[in-house]
CSV table of C-alpha atoms in Angstrom, one decimal:
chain,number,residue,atom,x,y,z
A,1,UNK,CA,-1.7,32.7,1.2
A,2,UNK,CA,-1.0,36.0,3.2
A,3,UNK,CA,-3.1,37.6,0.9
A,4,UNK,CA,-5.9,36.3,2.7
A,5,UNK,CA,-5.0,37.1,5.8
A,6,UNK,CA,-5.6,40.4,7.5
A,7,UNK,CA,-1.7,40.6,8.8
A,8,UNK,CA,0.6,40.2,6.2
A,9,UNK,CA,3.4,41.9,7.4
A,10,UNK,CA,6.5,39.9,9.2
A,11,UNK,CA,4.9,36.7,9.0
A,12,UNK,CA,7.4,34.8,6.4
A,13,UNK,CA,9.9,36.0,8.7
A,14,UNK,CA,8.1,34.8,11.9
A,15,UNK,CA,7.7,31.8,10.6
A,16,UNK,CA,11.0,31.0,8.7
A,17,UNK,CA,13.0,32.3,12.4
A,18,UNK,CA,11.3,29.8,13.8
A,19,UNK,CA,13.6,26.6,15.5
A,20,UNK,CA,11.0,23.9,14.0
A,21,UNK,CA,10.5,25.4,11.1
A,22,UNK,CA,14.3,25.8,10.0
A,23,UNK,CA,14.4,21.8,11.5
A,24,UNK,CA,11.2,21.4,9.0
A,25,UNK,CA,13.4,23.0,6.0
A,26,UNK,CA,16.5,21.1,6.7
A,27,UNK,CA,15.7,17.7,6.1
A,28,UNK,CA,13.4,18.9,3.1
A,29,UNK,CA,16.7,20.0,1.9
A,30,UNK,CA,18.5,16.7,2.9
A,31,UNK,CA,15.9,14.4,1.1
A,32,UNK,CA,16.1,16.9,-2.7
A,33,UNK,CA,19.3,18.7,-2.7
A,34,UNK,CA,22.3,16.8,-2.9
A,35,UNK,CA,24.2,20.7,-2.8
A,36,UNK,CA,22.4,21.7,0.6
A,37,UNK,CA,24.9,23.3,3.3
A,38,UNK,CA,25.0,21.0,6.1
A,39,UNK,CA,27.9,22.9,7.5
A,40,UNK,CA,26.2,26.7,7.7
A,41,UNK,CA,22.9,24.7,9.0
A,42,UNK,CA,25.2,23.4,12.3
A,43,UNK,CA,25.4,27.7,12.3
A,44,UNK,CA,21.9,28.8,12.1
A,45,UNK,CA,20.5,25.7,14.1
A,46,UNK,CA,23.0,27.0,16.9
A,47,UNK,CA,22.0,30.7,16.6
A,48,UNK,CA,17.6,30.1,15.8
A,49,UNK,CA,15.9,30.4,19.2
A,50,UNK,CA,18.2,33.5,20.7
A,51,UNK,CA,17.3,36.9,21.1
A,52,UNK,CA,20.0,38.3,18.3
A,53,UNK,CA,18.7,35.5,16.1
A,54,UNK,CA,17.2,37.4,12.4
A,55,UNK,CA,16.4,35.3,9.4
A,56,UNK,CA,15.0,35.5,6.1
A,57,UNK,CA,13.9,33.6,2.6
A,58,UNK,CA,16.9,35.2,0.8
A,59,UNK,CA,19.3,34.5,3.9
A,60,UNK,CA,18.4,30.8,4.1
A,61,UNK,CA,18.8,30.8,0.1
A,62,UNK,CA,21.9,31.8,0.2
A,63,UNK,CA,23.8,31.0,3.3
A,64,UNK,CA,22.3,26.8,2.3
A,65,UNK,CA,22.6,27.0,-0.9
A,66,UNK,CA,18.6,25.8,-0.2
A,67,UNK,CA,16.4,24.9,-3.7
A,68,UNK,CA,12.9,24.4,-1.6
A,69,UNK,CA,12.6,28.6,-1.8
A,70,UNK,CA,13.0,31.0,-4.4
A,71,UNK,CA,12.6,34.7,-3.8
A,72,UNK,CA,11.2,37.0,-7.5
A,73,UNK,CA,11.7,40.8,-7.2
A,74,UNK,CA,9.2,43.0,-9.0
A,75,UNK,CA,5.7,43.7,-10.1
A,76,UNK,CA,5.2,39.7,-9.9
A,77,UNK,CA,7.3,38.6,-7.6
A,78,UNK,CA,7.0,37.9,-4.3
A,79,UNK,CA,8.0,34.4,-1.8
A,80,UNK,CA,7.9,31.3,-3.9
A,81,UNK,CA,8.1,27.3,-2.6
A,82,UNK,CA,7.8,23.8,-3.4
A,83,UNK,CA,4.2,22.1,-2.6
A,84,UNK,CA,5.9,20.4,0.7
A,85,UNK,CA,7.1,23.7,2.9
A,86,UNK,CA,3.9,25.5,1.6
A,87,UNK,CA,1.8,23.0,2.8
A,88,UNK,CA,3.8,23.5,6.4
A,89,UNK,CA,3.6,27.1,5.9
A,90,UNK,CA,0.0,26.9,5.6
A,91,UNK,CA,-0.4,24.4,8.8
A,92,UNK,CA,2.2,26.9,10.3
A,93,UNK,CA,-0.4,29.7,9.3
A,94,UNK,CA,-3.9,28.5,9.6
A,95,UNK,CA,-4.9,25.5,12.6
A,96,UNK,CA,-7.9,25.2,10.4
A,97,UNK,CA,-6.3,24.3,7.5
A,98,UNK,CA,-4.2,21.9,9.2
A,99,UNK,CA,-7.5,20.3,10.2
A,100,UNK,CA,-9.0,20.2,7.0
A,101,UNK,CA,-5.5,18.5,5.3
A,102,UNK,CA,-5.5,16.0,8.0
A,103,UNK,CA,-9.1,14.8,7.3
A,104,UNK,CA,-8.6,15.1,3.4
A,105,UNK,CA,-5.6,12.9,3.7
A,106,UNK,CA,-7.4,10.3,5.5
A,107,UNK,CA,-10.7,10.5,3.7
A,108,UNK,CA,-8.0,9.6,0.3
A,109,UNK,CA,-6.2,7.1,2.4
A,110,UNK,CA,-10.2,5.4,2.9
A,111,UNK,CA,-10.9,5.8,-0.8
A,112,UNK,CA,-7.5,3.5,-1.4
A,113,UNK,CA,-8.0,1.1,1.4
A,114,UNK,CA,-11.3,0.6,-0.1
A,115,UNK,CA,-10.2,0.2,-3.9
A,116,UNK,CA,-7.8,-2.5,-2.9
A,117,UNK,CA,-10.5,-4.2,-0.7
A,118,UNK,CA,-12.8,-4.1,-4.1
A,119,UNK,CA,-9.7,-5.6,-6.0
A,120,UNK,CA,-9.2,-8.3,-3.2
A,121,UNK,CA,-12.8,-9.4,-3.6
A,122,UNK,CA,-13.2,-9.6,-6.8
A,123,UNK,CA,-10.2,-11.8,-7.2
A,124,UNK,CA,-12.5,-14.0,-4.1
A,125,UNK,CA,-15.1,-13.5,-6.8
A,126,UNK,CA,-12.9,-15.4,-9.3
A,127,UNK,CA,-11.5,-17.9,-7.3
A,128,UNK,CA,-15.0,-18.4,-6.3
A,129,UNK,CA,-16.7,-18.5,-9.7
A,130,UNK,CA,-13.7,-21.7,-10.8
A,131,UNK,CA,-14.7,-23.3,-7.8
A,132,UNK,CA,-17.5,-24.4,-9.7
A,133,UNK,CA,-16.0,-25.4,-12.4
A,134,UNK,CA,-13.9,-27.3,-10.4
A,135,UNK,CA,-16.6,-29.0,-8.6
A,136,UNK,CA,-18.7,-29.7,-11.8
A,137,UNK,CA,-15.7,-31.8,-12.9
A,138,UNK,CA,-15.4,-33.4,-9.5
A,139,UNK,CA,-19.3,-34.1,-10.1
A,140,UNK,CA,-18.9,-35.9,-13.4
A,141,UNK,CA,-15.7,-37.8,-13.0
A,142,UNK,CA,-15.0,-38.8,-9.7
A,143,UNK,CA,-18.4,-39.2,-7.7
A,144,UNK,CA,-20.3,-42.7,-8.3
A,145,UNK,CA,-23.6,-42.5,-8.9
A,146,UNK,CA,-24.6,-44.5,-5.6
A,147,UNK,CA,-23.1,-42.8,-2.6
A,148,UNK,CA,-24.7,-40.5,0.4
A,149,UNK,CA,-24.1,-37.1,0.8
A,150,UNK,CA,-21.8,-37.2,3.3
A,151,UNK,CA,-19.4,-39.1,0.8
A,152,UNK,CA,-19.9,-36.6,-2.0
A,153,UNK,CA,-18.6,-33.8,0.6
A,154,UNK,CA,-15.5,-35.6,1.9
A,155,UNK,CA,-14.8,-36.1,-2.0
A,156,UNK,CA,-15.2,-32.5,-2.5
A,157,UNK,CA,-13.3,-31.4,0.9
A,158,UNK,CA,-10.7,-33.9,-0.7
A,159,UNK,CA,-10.2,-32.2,-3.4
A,160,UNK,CA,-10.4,-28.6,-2.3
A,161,UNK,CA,-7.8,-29.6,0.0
A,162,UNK,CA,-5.2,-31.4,-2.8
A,163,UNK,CA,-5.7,-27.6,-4.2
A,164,UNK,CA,-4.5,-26.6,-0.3
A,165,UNK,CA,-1.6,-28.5,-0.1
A,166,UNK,CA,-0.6,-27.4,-3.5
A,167,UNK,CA,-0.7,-24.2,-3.0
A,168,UNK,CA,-0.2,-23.1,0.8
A,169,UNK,CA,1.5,-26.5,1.7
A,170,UNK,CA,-1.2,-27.9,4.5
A,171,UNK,CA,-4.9,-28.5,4.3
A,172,UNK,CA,-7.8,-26.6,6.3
A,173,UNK,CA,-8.0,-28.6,9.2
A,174,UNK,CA,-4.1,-28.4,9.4
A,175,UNK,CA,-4.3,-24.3,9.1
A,176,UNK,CA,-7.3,-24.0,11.7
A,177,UNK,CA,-5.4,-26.2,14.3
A,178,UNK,CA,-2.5,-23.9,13.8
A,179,UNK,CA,-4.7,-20.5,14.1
A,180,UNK,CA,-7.3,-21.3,16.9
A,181,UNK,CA,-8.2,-17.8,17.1
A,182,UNK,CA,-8.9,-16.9,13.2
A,183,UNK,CA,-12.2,-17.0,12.0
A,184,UNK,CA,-13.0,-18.3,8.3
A,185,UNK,CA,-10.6,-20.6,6.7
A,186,UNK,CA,-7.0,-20.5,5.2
A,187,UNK,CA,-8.7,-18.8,1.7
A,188,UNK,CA,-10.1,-16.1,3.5
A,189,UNK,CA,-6.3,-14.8,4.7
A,190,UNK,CA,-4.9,-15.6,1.3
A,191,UNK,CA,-2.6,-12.6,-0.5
A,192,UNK,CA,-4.0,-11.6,-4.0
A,193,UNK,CA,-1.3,-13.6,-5.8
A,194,UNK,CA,-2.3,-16.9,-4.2
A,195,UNK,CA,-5.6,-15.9,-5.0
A,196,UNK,CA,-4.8,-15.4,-8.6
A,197,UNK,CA,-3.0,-18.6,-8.3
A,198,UNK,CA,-5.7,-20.9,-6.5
A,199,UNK,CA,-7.8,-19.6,-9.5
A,200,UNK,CA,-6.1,-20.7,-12.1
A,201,UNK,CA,-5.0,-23.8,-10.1
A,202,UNK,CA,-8.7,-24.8,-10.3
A,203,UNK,CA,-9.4,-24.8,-13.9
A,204,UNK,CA,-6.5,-27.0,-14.7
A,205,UNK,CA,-7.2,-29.3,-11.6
A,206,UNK,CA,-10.5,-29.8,-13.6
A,207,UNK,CA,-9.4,-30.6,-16.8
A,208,UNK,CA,-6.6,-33.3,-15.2
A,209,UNK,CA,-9.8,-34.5,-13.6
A,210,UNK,CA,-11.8,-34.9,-17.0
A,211,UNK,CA,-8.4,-36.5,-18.2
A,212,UNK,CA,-8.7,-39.0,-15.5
A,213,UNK,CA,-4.8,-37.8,-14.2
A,214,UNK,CA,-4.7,-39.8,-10.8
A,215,UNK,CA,-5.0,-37.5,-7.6
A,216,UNK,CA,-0.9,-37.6,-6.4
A,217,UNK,CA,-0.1,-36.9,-10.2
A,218,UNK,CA,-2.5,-33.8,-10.0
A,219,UNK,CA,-0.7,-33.2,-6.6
A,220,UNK,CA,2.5,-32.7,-7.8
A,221,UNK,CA,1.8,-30.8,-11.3
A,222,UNK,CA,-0.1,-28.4,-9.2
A,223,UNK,CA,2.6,-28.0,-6.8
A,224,UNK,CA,4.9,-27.1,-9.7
A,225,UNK,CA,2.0,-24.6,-11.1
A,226,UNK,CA,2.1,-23.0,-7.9
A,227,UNK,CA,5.6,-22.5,-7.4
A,228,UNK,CA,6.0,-21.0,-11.3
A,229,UNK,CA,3.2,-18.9,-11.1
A,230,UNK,CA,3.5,-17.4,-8.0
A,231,UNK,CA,7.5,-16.7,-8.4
A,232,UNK,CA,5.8,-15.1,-11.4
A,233,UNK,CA,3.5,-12.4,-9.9
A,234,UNK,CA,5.4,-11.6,-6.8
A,235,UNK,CA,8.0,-10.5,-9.7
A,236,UNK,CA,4.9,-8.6,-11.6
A,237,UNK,CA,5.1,-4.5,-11.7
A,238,UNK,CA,1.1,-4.8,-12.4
A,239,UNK,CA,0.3,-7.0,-8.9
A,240,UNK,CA,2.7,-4.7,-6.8
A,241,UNK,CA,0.7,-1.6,-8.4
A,242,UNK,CA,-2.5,-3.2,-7.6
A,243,UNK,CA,-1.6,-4.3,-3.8
């Protein structure tokens, strides 16, 4: 790093003298070296920020018993340190680079944000895509053949509901009268386990249907599916990975 900079002399030492910078190095120290010298830190953090005050790499090395820092004599040698301080040396070193790590970070922090977004939706997607096989099975076993529309939708709502209570313990209207101020319904705020869940609730609510199971039977063996499975991924390394 100095070597592209037009002043390279003194500045490792500028820098390292420095009151934030030993506070910086310090609890670098605390967090990854079980040996560090708490008791000779009380020392310097006393002395740094007077007149008499002089400190180097090989001083804090050695007075600390510090690991973040290595000093190499010779042809190749030179000032050596972990990732972390020469990241803060650089910031210490160059605003612009500062700048440019800042936005970097964030622009990787929006790359993540929107990988688990993708993730969320397609488990929607899922949960969506059952949904009709749910309903097809709602369709063919449980709808007469002479009823209006408006009966064919309060036996679907019915039934997208049993999946509600089974799995979130209330149905729609019960979850918007409790959140006047959300928009959407109680799917759209679901975690990705229930959604996982609701999925897989909805095939087998579909084939108790074709097995003509009556609808507080399929209430309670739901419930029970619920419980297990979700017990079940909040447990799962690969879910807490994904979220």
């Amino acid at each position: 790093m100095l070597k592209a900079t037009k002043k390279q002399v003194g500045l490792i030492g500028k820098w390292i003298t420095n009151k934030n910078t030993l506070e910086y190095l310090s609890v670098w120290e605390k967090i990854n070296n079980s040996d560090f010298n708490y008791p000779e830190f009380g020392v310097i953090e006393q002395e740094a920020g007077t007149n008499r005050f002089i400190m180097s790499v090989g001083q804090w090395i050695e007075r600390t018993k510090a690991v973040g820092m290595i000093v190499k004599a010779g042809r190749y040698g030179g000032t050596f340190a972990h990732k972390d301080i020469a990241f803060h040396f650089a910031m210490w070193l160059s605003p612009e680079f500062q700048i440019y790590l800042v936005n970097e970070f964030q622009r990787l922090k929006d790359e993540e944000n929107d990988r688990l977004k993708l993730n969320w939706n397609l488990q929607r997607t899922l949960a969506k895509v059952n949904y009709h096989i749910h309903t097809d099975a709602i369709k063919e076993n449980l709808i007469p053949a002479e009823i209006t529309k408006q009966q064919v939708s309060f036996v679907y709502a019915n039934e997208a509901d049993l999946l509600n209570v089974a799995l979130f313990g209330m149905t729609a209207k019960e979850w918007r009268d409790a959140n006047p101020d959300k928009n959407g319904n109680i799917r759209d705020y679901a975690i990705i386990e229930q959604l996982v869940v609701l999925s897989n609730m909805e095939s087998i609510n579909a084939l108790l249907i074709q097995q003509g199971v009556p609808q507080n039977e399929r209430l309670m063996q739901l419930n029970k599916v619920a419980v297990t499975q979700m017990k079940s991924l909040v447990k799962n390394k690969a879910v807490r990975k994904l979220k």
